[in-house]
XYZ file of C-alpha atoms in Angstrom:
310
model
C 137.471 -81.417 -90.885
C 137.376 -85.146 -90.337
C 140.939 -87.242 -91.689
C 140.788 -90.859 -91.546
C 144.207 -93.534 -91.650
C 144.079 -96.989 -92.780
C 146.686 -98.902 -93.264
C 147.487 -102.091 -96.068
C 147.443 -104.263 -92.530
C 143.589 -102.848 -91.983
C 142.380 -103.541 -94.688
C 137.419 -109.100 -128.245
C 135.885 -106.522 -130.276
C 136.870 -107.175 -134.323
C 139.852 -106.272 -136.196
C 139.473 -102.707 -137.469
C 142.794 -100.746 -137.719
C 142.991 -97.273 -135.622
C 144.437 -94.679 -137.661
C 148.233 -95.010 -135.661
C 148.212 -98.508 -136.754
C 147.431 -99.978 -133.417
C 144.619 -102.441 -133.981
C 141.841 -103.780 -131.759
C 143.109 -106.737 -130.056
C 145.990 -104.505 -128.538
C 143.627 -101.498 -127.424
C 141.515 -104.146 -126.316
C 144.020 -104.912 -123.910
C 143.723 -101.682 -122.100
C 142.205 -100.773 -118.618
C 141.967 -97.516 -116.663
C 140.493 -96.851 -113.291
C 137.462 -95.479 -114.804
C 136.574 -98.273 -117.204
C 137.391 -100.496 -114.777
C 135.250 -99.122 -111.885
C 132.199 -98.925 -114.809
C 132.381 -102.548 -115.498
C 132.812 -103.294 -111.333
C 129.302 -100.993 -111.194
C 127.344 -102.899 -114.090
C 128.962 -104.962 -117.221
C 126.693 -102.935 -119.556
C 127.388 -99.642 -118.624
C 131.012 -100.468 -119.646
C 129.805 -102.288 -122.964
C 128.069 -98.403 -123.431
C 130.897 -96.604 -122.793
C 133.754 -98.667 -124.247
C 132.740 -100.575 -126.592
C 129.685 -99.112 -128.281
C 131.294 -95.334 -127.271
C 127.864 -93.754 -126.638
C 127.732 -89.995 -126.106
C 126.621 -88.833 -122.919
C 125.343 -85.467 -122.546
C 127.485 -83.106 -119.802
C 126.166 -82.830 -116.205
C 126.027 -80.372 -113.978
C 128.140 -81.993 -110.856
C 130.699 -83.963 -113.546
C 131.633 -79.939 -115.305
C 132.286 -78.827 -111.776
C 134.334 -81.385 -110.685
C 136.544 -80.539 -114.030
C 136.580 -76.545 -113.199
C 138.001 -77.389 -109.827
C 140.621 -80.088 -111.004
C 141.686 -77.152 -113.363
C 141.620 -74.880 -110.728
C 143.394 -76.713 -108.679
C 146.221 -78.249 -110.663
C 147.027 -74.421 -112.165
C 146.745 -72.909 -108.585
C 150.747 -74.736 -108.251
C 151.510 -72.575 -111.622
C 151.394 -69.411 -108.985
C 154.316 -68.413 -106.520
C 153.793 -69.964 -102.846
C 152.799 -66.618 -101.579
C 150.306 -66.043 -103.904
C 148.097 -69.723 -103.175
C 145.409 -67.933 -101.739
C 141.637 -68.797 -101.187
C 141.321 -65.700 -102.237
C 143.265 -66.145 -105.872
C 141.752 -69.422 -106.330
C 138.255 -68.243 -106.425
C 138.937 -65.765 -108.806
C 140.259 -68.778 -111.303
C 137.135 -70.364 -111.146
C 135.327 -68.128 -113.991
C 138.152 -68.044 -115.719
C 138.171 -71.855 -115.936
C 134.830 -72.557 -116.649
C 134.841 -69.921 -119.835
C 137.838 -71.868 -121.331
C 136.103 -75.179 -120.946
C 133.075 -73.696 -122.526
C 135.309 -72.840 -125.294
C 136.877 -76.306 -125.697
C 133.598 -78.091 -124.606
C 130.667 -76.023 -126.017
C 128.763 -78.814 -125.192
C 128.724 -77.728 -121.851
C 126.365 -74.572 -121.936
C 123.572 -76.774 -122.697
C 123.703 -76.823 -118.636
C 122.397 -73.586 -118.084
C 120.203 -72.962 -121.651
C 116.796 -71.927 -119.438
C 118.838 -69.118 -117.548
C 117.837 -66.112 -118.859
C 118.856 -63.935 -116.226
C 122.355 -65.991 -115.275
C 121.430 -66.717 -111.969
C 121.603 -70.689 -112.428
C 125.083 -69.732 -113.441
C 126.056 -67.664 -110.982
C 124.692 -70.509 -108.148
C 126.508 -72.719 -109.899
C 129.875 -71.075 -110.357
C 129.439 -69.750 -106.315
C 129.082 -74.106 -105.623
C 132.134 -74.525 -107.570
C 134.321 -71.500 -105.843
C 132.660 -73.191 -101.982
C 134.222 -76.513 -103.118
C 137.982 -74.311 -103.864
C 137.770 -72.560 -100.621
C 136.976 -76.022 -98.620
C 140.290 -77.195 -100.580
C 142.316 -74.564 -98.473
C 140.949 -75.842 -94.668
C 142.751 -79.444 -95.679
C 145.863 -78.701 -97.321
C 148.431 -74.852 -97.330
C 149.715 -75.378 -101.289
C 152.006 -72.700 -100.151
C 154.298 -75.511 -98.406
C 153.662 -77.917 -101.375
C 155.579 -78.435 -104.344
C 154.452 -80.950 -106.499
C 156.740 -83.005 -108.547
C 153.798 -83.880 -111.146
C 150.525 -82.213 -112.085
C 147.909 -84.089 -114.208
C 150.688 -87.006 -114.833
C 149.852 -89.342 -117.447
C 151.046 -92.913 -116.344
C 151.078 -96.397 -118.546
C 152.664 -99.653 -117.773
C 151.881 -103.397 -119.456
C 151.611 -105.944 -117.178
C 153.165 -109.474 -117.675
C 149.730 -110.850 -118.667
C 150.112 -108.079 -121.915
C 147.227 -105.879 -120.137
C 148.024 -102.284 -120.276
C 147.366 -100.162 -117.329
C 146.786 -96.624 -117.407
C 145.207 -92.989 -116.326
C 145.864 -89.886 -114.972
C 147.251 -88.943 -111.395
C 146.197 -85.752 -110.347
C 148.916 -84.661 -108.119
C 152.378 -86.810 -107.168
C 154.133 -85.431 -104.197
C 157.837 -86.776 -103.346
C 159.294 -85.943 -100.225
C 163.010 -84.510 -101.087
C 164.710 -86.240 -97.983
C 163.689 -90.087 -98.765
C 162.183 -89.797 -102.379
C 158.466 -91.168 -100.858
C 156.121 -91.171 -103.555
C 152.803 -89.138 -102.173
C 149.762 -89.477 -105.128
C 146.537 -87.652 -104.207
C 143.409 -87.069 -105.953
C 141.198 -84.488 -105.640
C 137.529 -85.144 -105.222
C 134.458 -82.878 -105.468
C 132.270 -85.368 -104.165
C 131.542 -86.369 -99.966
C 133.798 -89.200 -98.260
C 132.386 -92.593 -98.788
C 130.607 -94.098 -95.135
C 132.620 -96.101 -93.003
C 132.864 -99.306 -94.375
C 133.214 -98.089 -97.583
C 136.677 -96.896 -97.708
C 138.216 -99.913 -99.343
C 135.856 -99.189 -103.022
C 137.065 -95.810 -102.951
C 140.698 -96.496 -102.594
C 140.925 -99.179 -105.469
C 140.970 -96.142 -108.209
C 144.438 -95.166 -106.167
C 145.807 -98.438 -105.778
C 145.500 -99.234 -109.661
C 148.187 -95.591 -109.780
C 150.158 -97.187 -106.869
C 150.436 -100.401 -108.757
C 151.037 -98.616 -112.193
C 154.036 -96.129 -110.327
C 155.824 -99.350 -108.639
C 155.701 -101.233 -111.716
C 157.502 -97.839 -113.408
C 159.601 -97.018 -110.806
C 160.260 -100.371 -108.671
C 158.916 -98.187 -105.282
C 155.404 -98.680 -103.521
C 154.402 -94.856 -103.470
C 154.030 -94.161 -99.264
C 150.750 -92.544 -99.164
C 147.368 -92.705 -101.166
C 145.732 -89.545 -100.794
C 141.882 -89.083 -101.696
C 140.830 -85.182 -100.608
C 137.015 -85.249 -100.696
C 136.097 -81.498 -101.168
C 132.361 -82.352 -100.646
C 132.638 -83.576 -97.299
C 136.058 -81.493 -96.073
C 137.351 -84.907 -95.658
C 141.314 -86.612 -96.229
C 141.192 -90.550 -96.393
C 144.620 -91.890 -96.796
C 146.344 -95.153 -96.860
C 149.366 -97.127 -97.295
C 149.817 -99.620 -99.369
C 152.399 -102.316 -99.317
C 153.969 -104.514 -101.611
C 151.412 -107.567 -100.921
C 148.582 -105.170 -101.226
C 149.406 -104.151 -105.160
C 150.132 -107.838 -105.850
C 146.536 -108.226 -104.756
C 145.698 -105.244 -106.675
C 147.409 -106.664 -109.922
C 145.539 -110.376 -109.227
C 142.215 -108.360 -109.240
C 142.651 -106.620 -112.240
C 144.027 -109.831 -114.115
C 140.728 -111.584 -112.897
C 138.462 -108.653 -114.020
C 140.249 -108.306 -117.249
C 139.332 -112.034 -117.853
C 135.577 -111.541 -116.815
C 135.588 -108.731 -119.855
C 137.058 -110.733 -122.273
C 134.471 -113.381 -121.369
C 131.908 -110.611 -122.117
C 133.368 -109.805 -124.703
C 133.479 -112.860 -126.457
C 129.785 -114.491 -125.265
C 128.178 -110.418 -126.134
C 126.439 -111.187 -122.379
C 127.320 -107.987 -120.940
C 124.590 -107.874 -118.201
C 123.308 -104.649 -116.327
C 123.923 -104.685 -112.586
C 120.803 -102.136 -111.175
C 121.720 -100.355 -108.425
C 121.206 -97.030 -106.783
C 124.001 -95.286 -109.532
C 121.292 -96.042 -112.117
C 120.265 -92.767 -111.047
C 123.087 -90.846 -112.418
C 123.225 -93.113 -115.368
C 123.106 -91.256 -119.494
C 121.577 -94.502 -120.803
C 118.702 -96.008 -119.194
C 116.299 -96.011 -122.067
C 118.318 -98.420 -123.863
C 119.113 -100.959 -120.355
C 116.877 -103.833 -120.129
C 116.857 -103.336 -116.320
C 114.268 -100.356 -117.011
C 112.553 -102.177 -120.346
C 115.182 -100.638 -122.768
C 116.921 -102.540 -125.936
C 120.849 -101.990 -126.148
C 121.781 -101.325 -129.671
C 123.558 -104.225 -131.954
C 126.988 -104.588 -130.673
C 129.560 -102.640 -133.126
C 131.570 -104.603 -135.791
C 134.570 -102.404 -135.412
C 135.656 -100.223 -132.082
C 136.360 -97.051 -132.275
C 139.617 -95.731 -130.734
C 140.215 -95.600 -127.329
C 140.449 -91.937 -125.735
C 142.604 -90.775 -122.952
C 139.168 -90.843 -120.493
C 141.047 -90.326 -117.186
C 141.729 -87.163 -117.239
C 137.826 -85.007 -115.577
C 136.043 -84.803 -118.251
C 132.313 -82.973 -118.168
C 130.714 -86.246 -119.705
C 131.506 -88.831 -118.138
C 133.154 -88.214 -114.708
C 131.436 -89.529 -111.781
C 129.516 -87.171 -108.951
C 133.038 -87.048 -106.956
C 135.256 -86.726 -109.954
């Protein structure tokens, strides 16, 4: 088990109506880690997932990393005593049958297995990644204060900020602010730290703007890799936060406006749903939408769209 510390000193789609009667402009104004990390990675693959909504077929790694976060949040539904390795493991079926009811989508992932053994693999990878959960943190000494927390807050500039936290920790002594997420992917190399931690700096900067308190620790639990990275963010480092938002915010209205939303190859292409239609790899996007279709709640793991260490 490796944990690393850094610290803040180290470091216009059209008019359509939605059916709630908010219209385009103001979901337009509207950012969430995810979205914002897509159009960071390339401009198009945000364009694809945003604004022209494309479906994207589930993946393997992506519906794992949702049966864990399931796992995981419920495992704080049980008494202390009863957080086992043990007990978690045996919620691991029992979450991946009710996503395959809500998501049927999903079995699509294991069609070819005639005998269930692809399954079975799959669902033993997905019980591992529980257990290694257990060799970083005893959940029968935590009590969370929020599970799964949906958090919103509209900036000065009108742009509205929002996602889900997986897990918000507050010490009962001081009132510290702990927010962790739960990864299923490996640690990012050294050097690297500072792209991971902006997805947890856009909560810190969401839960200070709520609350009017920088949150003490950022918490990213990589159950790939057995690895903690943490940090602490001051008040400087969210105003820097905020600034970079604002500016990438006005790099996607500028795409959105000029329709020049340019792919960005890299080596993430290879996880990528929608490389026949990228130019980068001789493809032809679609026509751009008239109207856009309603934004969804797209924080919270989902079995489509969630990146390798969701």
């Amino acid at each position: 088990m490796t944990i690393r510390i850094r610290t803040a000193a180290e470091e216009t789609p059209g008019a359509a109506a939605r059916a709630d009667g908010t219209d385009a402009e103001e979901r337009a104004l509207s950012l969430s880690p995810s979205r914002a990390s897509d159009f960071m990675t390339c401009p198009l693959l945000y364009r694809f997932r945003t604004i022209d909504r494309l479906p994207e077929p589930p993946s393997p790694d992506a519906t794992r990393g949702t049966v864990v976060h399931s796992v995981l949040e419920r495992l704080f539904d049980l008494p202390a005593a009863e957080r086992t390795p043990e007990r978690a493991r045996t919620m691991v079926r029992p979450a991946w049958d009710e996503l395959l009811e809500l998501e049927p989508a999903v079995a699509d992932l294991f069609t070819d297995d005639g005998d269930g053994s692809a399954l079975a693999t799959w669902l033993t990878s997905a019980e591992e990644l529980v257990q290694r959960y257990f060799a970083l943190e005893d959940p029968r000494h935590l009590e969370p204060a929020e599970r799964e927390l949906y958090v919103e807050t509209t900036l000065e500039s009108g742009l509205r900020l929002r996602g889900y936290v997986d897990r918000l920790d507050r010490a009962v002594q001081t009132g510290d602010l702990r927010v962790v997420d739960y990864k299923t992917g490996k640690a990012p190399r050294a050097g690297f730290e500072q792209r991971a931690m902006f997805q947890m700096r856009f909560y810190a900067l969401v839960l200070w703007r709520l609350h009017g308190r920088v949150p003490r620790l950022l918490q990213l639990v990589y159950l790939g890799s057995g690895e903690i990275l943490r940090y602490e963010p001051d008040e400087a480092d969210l105003r820097a936060t905020e600034r970079k938002l604002a500016a990438l915010w006005q790099a996607i209205q500028r795409a959105t406006e000029s329709g020049d939303w340019r792919p960005s190859p890299s080596r993430l292409c290879d996880w990528c749903s929608h490389q026949a239609l990228c130019p980068a790899y001789g493809g032809t996007p679609p026509p751009l939408p008239s109207t856009v279709v309603a934004d969804a709640d797209d924080e919270a793991p989902s079995p489509r769209t969630s990146p390798v260490d969701a």
